[in-house]
Amino acid sequence: MKTDVAVIGGGPAGLAAALKASEQAKVMLLERENELGGILPQCIHNGFGNFIFKKMLTGPEYAHHFMGKVEKSDIDVKTETAVLEINEDKTIVATNPSDGILEIKAKAIVLAMGCRERSRAQILIPGTRPAGVYTAGTAQRLINIEGVMPGKRIVILGSGDVGLIMARRFILEGAEVEGVYEIMQKPGGLTRNVVQCLEDYGIPLLLSHTVTNIKGKKRVEAVTVAKVDKSMKPIKGTERVIPCDCLILAVGLIPENELSKQAGVVMDEKTGGPVVDEHMETSVPGIFACGNVVHVHDLVDDVTMVSEIAGEYAAKYATGEIERGKEIKVVVGDNVRYVVPQFLRSIDMDNVTFYFRVKEEDKNVKVIISESMAIFEKKERIVKPPEMVKASVPSELLKGIQNELRIDVRGKYEK
Amino acid sequence: MGKSMNDSRIRKKVEKIARKEGGVGIGVRVEGGIVYLDGKIDSRKDFLSLGSSIGKIKHAGGVVNNLEYPGKKKREKKQGKKEKIGEADVVIVGGGVIGCSIARELSHYDLKIILVGKAEDVATGTTKANNGMVHTGIGEKMGTLKQKLCVEGHQMYDDISKELCIPYKKCGMWIITTGDSLAHYKIPSFLANFIAKRVVPFIILRRGKKLGIPMHLVKREELLRQEPHVTEKALAAVYSPTYGITCPYLFTIALAENAIENGVDIMLNTEVVDIDVKDGSVKSVITTEGVIDTHFVVNAAGLYADEIAEMAGAREYTIHPKKGSTLLFDKEYGNYINHSMSALKFPRTEHYKGGGIMLTVDGNIQWGPTVEEVPDRDDTSVTYEEIERIFQGYSYLTPDFPSKTVIAYFAGLRASTFTEDFFIQPSKKVKGFVHVAGIQSPGLAAAPAVADMVINILKNEGLPMNEKQDFNPCRKKPVVFRELGNEEKKKIMEKNSLYGRIVCRCEQVTEGEIVDAIHAPIPALSMDAIKRRTRAGMGRCQGAFCLPRVARILARETGIPLERVVKNIEDSYLFVGKAKCLLEVGNEN
C-alpha cells in the first residue's frame, strides 16, 4: 500500500494535519480507536475552540467540526488500526481486524499519537493495590463514555487540568470530592480551571500536599495525605487519613513517543517529544510530528494550528517542494523551561510561532528573542509554569540569522 | 531410643537459648525432633529471634512457635459447608506453583485428584510476586533440601517449559564482587580487594563444581566489556550461564491447565476450614463449599500451611511471613544489561535477600527483592521505606540506570519456617497428611523436583499409583500476538479477526487473546486474571488506557453488567455503579 502522507493518530492533531495535507497530497489517516477524535469525545466540558472558532465548544463539538470535513475529503481513513512499527525508510506496519496486517509505504509521515497519563508508579505512592485507583483521564472515559462511576467518595491527587475538570465532573455526578491535593506550591492547571472547577463548587485545593499511602484490600478504603517540605518530601506528623473509595491521579501527561523512538527521531528530554523545526519536521527527513506528541499543550486550538503546519509541510515534502537552509538552533535562556520548535531550517513562512513554558511565575515581563542582539520583544503581563506562552515572530526578522537563537523571559516593562 | 536421646539434647539447647534470649518461663516440648514452644513473651521481635535461634539448632526438625505476645492477631475461622461435594484419592490444598506442580505430576497416574484453592485464580499468593528467577542452586546453603531440589528442579526446566509452552530463557547471571564486598570487615582495602577478586570467586566456582553447575570466572575487563553499565567498582565476576528466568504465574497457569486436561479437578474460591481425622488417618477435607472425602491430603498451602496442618492436628512448624518488595522498570530500558546480576556483600545485609538486578522474560528489568518480617500474612503493601531501600540497595550495580522509569512495584510474602528449609515429608502424627511447607525461594526453580519428591512420598505412604496410558504432557500454547512474525499474524487473523484488534497498546495485546483467556480451561474472570495471562495492563501506562476496554470485553463475554466487573477477588469492584446512579433520589448506593 502506498500513500503520500500517512498520519498516525486521529485526534485533534491528526485530523488537522490530515485535512491540511489532503489539500495537496494523497493522505491516509490511521486511528487505533473505532472512531476519530482522539481524547476529545470524552471531554464533554466546554472551553474548546475559543481561538479558532471564537466560541466555547465542547470536546465532541470541536472534534465533529474536523470529522465532518474529513468525511467530505478524500482522505483514506482507517480506524481500528494500530501501528505496530515505523521504520526509518517510512514504511509503516499496522494491523486492523478487516485488513489484517497492513504495510504502508509513505513518502512522508505525521506522528500525532498524543500523550498518556503518568501513573501511580511514576510518583511512587506506597500502599496496597486495590481497585479504585484511576488516572483522571481514565475516570473521564469511564464516566463520559462507558457510563460507569469509578467511585463515590473521591480524593484527587494533582491539580493538572484533567484533574480539575474531573473534580467538577464527580460533583455533577453526585459524588463527594474530599479535596484536590497538589505537591507543588502552585496549582498545575490553568487558572480558569481552578476557578471554574474548584472554587465555584467549594472543592478544597491543598497545595504542598501529597498522598503517602493507599489502604484497602478489595477497594480503596482510605488514603493518607501529608504536607510536603520544599524538597517535596512528606513532613512527619502532618499525615491525615482520609476515608474514601477512590483515588484519582492527575499527575501529569507524557507524550506518547514509542513509535517515534522506533523511527529513530531525536528526542528532547525536556518536552518528552521529538525535536522539530518550524515545519514540525523531526530529525528524520520526512517524518513530522504535531500536537501532544511533541509537547503537552494547554489548549486544543494550539494543537490544531501547529498540526496544520505539520500537515502542510508533510504534503510539501511528499511532493518534493521543501527547500532547506542552514540549521539554526533555538536555545532556552532565562526562565524558560523548553521551547518548540527547537531549531529552524527554512524560515519560509510568514511567521514562526515559538511555544514555550517558563520555569517560574513572574509578572510584567518581556519575552526576548535574540541572536547576539534582541531581534524581537514581546510583553507578557503574567507568566506561569502551567500556562504555555507563545511568541509569533515575523519571518523577516529571522532571516539572515547565522548563529543560535536564544529565548529569554526577563526584565520588567513599565505598565 | 536414639530419637528421644536426640530430643533431650535438642531440648537442652533450646533451654539454653531461651535463657540467653530472655525467654525464661516458656514451655518447651520436643517430640521427634520438632520443638514446641508455648507461653507468653514480650514482643513479636522476641518471638522471631527465639524462633530463628532455635531453628538453627542442628537436627531440630521444625519449630512450632505458639508463643503469645501482646498484639498477636488471630485469624477468624470460616464456616464450612456440610454437604459432600466430592471424593478423591488425593486432595491438594493450595493453587500456587507448588500445588499446581504436584497436581500436574500426579495426573500422570490413574487417580482422582482434587486441588482446592481459596483464591479466585491459581498463582495469586506467594507465586504471583515471585521474580521469576529459575535459580541454579548456587546461592543456597550447602546440604539443604532447598538446594538439592533447586539443582534438580532447574535441570527439569528445559523439558517442562517446552511441554507446557511457557517462556523460559537461560539468560545467565553475573555474581559480582566489588570493592565493597568486604567493607563490613575492618581489613585493609588492598587485602579486601585481593580476597574479593581472587579468593571469593574461587570458593563459588568450587561450590558450583561440587553441585555440577557450569560456571566460570570472568575478569573485570571482560565483565565491563559485556556489561558496559556495570559499576566501576566491580572487581571480578563468576558467570553462571544456565541461570534462567520464567514467568511464575504463566508457569503455574500452564501447570494447572495441563493438570485439568489430564483429569485433575481444580476447585477455586474454595477454602479449607477443617480436616477430619479418624483413628490417626485423614478422612475428609471440609471446605467453604462442602466436604471432600479422601485418605490423602497434600498440604501446599504456602503462607497458611501451618494453619492447614493444625486443622489435621499435624502442626510441625510455624510459618512467619517475610515480605519482599520489587521494583519493575519500563521495557524501554530492558537492554540496559545483558544478563541478570547480583553483587556479593559479606555478611548479607539485613534487608536484602540475595536479589539484584534481574531480567524478566517479558523484557523488563526489576530490582529487588528485599526482606522484611511482617506479622500479617496478607500484607502485600509496599512501604515508602521499602521503595527507598531498593533504590539505595540496587542503584549501586548500574549507577547510570534511568531509575525514574519505574512502571510498577509489588510485594509478596515468603512462607518461611524457622528452620529456613523446605519442609517436605509425611506427617509423623497423621497418616495420609503430607507437608509441603516452608517453600520460599528457590521454590519456583525447585517446583518440578518438589512434585517428584511428593509423588515418591505418596507411593511410600501406600497410595496405589498406576501410570495412565493417555497422559498428555503438552499444553497448547495460546496465541501471543506480539511474539508472532507478520506472516503468522496474517494467518491467525484470517481465522479470527479479533487478533487484529489491539486492546492494550503498551503490550500489544489483542482482543482475541483476551477472549481466549476468558474462555480458557481456568476462565479468567477478573481484570487481574486477564492481566496475568495476556499482559493487558502490565505495560508502561499500567492499564490507564486499556482498563475500560478490557472491562467491557469481560462484561460482554461473561454476560455480566459492566459495573459488576472485579479487579481480582470477590467484591473488588472496579466501579461503584452506572453513571448518574449517585444522583438518583433514594438510591443508597
GROMACS .gro file of C-alpha atoms in nm, chain A residues 36-191:
model
  156
   36LEU     CA    1  -1.192   0.961   1.519
   37GLY     CA    2  -1.148   1.245   1.764
   38GLY     CA    3  -0.887   1.102   1.999
   39ILE     CA    4  -0.948   1.209   2.355
   40LEU     CA    5  -1.199   1.481   2.257
   41PRO     CA    6  -1.517   1.266   2.264
   42GLN     CA    7  -1.469   1.208   2.636
   43CYS     CA    8  -1.412   1.580   2.707
   44ILE     CA    9  -1.775   1.680   2.736
   45HIS     CA   10  -1.699   2.004   2.919
   46ASN     CA   11  -1.670   2.325   2.717
   47GLY     CA   12  -1.377   2.554   2.660
   48PHE     CA   13  -1.257   2.429   2.324
   49GLY     CA   14  -1.224   2.645   2.017
   50ASN     CA   15  -1.200   2.987   2.176
   51PHE     CA   16  -0.926   3.097   1.938
   52ILE     CA   17  -1.019   2.914   1.623
   53PHE     CA   18  -1.398   2.939   1.635
   54LYS     CA   19  -1.433   3.228   1.879
   55LYS     CA   20  -1.681   3.005   2.058
   56MET     CA   21  -1.672   2.783   2.365
   57LEU     CA   22  -1.735   2.439   2.223
   58THR     CA   23  -1.735   2.100   2.395
   59GLY     CA   24  -1.476   1.839   2.303
   60PRO     CA   25  -1.715   1.634   2.088
   61GLU     CA   26  -1.835   1.950   1.911
   62TYR     CA   27  -1.480   2.057   1.839
   63ALA     CA   28  -1.393   1.712   1.708
   64HIS     CA   29  -1.705   1.690   1.495
   65HIS     CA   30  -1.614   2.004   1.306
   66PHE     CA   31  -1.299   1.834   1.179
   67MET     CA   32  -1.451   1.488   1.147
   68GLY     CA   33  -1.720   1.629   0.919
   69LYS     CA   34  -1.455   1.783   0.699
   70VAL     CA   35  -1.254   1.461   0.689
   71GLU     CA   36  -1.564   1.272   0.583
   72LYS     CA   37  -1.611   1.504   0.287
   73SER     CA   38  -1.242   1.488   0.191
   74ASP     CA   39  -1.072   1.208   0.001
   75ILE     CA   40  -0.857   1.112   0.298
   76ASP     CA   41  -0.829   0.736   0.329
   77VAL     CA   42  -0.937   0.687   0.693
   78LYS     CA   43  -0.850   0.361   0.862
   79THR     CA   44  -0.998   0.324   1.208
   80GLU     CA   45  -0.936   0.033   1.450
   81THR     CA   46  -0.589   0.036   1.304
   82ALA     CA   47  -0.295   0.012   1.539
   83VAL     CA   48   0.051   0.091   1.411
   84LEU     CA   49   0.298  -0.172   1.522
   85GLU     CA   50   0.614  -0.041   1.362
   86ILE     CA   51   0.754   0.259   1.182
   87ASN     CA   52   1.081   0.214   1.005
   88GLU     CA   53   1.327   0.483   0.917
   89ASP     CA   54   1.250   0.434   0.547
   90LYS     CA   55   0.893   0.540   0.632
   91THR     CA   56   0.733   0.201   0.600
   92ILE     CA   57   0.451   0.154   0.846
   93VAL     CA   58   0.331  -0.183   0.969
   94ALA     CA   59  -0.020  -0.170   1.112
   95THR     CA   60  -0.298  -0.409   1.199
   96ASN     CA   61  -0.675  -0.399   1.200
   97PRO     CA   62  -0.948  -0.661   1.210
   98SER     CA   63  -1.057  -0.618   0.848
   99ASP     CA   64  -0.725  -0.585   0.662
  100GLY     CA   65  -0.506  -0.800   0.885
  101ILE     CA   66  -0.150  -0.676   0.858
  102LEU     CA   67  -0.103  -0.361   0.653
  103GLU     CA   68   0.224  -0.244   0.510
  104ILE     CA   69   0.212   0.117   0.410
  105LYS     CA   70   0.488   0.290   0.223
  106ALA     CA   71   0.457   0.662   0.281
  107LYS     CA   72   0.655   0.948   0.134
  108ALA     CA   73   0.601   1.148   0.450
  109ILE     CA   74   0.469   1.058   0.794
  110VAL     CA   75   0.299   1.275   1.054
  111LEU     CA   76   0.325   1.147   1.410
  112ALA     CA   77   0.016   1.254   1.605
  113MET     CA   78  -0.021   0.992   1.877
  114GLY     CA   79  -0.093   1.235   2.158
  115CYS     CA   80   0.007   1.167   2.514
  116ARG     CA   81  -0.064   0.942   2.806
  117GLU     CA   82  -0.101   0.998   3.177
  118ARG     CA   83   0.162   0.945   3.439
  119SER     CA   84   0.071   0.650   3.655
  120ARG     CA   85   0.089   0.575   4.024
  121ALA     CA   86   0.424   0.403   3.989
  122GLN     CA   87   0.593   0.705   3.838
  123ILE     CA   88   0.530   0.901   4.154
  124LEU     CA   89   0.591   0.600   4.377
  125ILE     CA   90   0.286   0.612   4.604
  126PRO     CA   91   0.324   0.337   4.864
  127GLY     CA   92   0.045   0.111   4.986
  128THR     CA   93  -0.166  -0.173   4.861
  129ARG     CA   94  -0.307  -0.220   4.511
  130PRO     CA   95  -0.686  -0.230   4.544
  131ALA     CA   96  -0.949  -0.143   4.285
  132GLY     CA   97  -1.037   0.226   4.277
  133VAL     CA   98  -0.711   0.394   4.176
  134TYR     CA   99  -0.752   0.560   3.837
  135THR     CA  100  -0.587   0.829   3.636
  136ALA     CA  101  -0.806   1.132   3.572
  137GLY     CA  102  -0.831   1.058   3.200
  138THR     CA  103  -0.938   0.701   3.261
  139ALA     CA  104  -1.202   0.822   3.507
  140GLN     CA  105  -1.320   1.070   3.248
  141ARG     CA  106  -1.360   0.797   2.990
  142LEU     CA  107  -1.534   0.570   3.240
  143ILE     CA  108  -1.798   0.826   3.329
  144ASN     CA  109  -1.848   1.002   2.998
  145ILE     CA  110  -1.811   0.716   2.750
  146GLU     CA  111  -1.859   0.388   2.937
  147GLY     CA  112  -2.125   0.526   3.170
  148VAL     CA  113  -1.988   0.383   3.495
  149MET     CA  114  -1.878   0.556   3.813
  150PRO     CA  115  -1.525   0.485   3.937
  151GLY     CA  116  -1.613   0.583   4.295
  152LYS     CA  117  -1.836   0.791   4.513
  153ARG     CA  118  -1.600   0.939   4.768
  154ILE     CA  119  -1.308   1.083   4.581
  155VAL     CA  120  -0.960   1.210   4.662
  156ILE     CA  121  -0.777   1.372   4.373
  157LEU     CA  122  -0.400   1.393   4.364
  158GLY     CA  123  -0.261   1.655   4.130
  159SER     CA  124  -0.414   1.976   4.004
  160GLY     CA  125  -0.348   1.936   3.634
  161ASP     CA  126  -0.633   2.039   3.406
  162VAL     CA  127  -0.781   1.692   3.370
  163GLY     CA  128  -0.783   1.652   3.749
  164LEU     CA  129  -0.955   1.986   3.799
  165ILE     CA  130  -1.216   1.914   3.536
  166MET     CA  131  -1.281   1.572   3.685
  167ALA     CA  132  -1.328   1.720   4.034
  168ARG     CA  133  -1.623   1.916   3.898
  169ARG     CA  134  -1.743   1.621   3.694
  170PHE     CA  135  -1.759   1.400   4.003
  171ILE     CA  136  -1.962   1.663   4.188
  172LEU     CA  137  -2.202   1.685   3.895
  173GLU     CA  138  -2.247   1.308   3.916
  174GLY     CA  139  -2.339   1.328   4.283
  175ALA     CA  140  -2.008   1.201   4.421
  176GLU     CA  141  -1.821   1.363   4.708
  177VAL     CA  142  -1.483   1.514   4.634
  178GLU     CA  143  -1.278   1.526   4.953
  179GLY     CA  144  -1.023   1.757   4.803
  180VAL     CA  145  -0.759   1.812   4.541
  181TYR     CA  146  -0.404   1.765   4.672
  182GLU     CA  147  -0.111   1.920   4.488
  183ILE     CA  148   0.253   1.854   4.570
  184MET     CA  149   0.373   2.185   4.422
  185GLN     CA  150   0.322   2.524   4.581
  186LYS     CA  151   0.111   2.637   4.285
  187PRO     CA  152  -0.174   2.469   4.102
  188GLY     CA  153  -0.076   2.264   3.798
  189GLY     CA  154  -0.366   2.358   3.574
  190LEU     CA  155  -0.498   2.669   3.406
  191THR     CA  156  -0.624   2.944   3.637
   0.00000   0.00000   0.00000
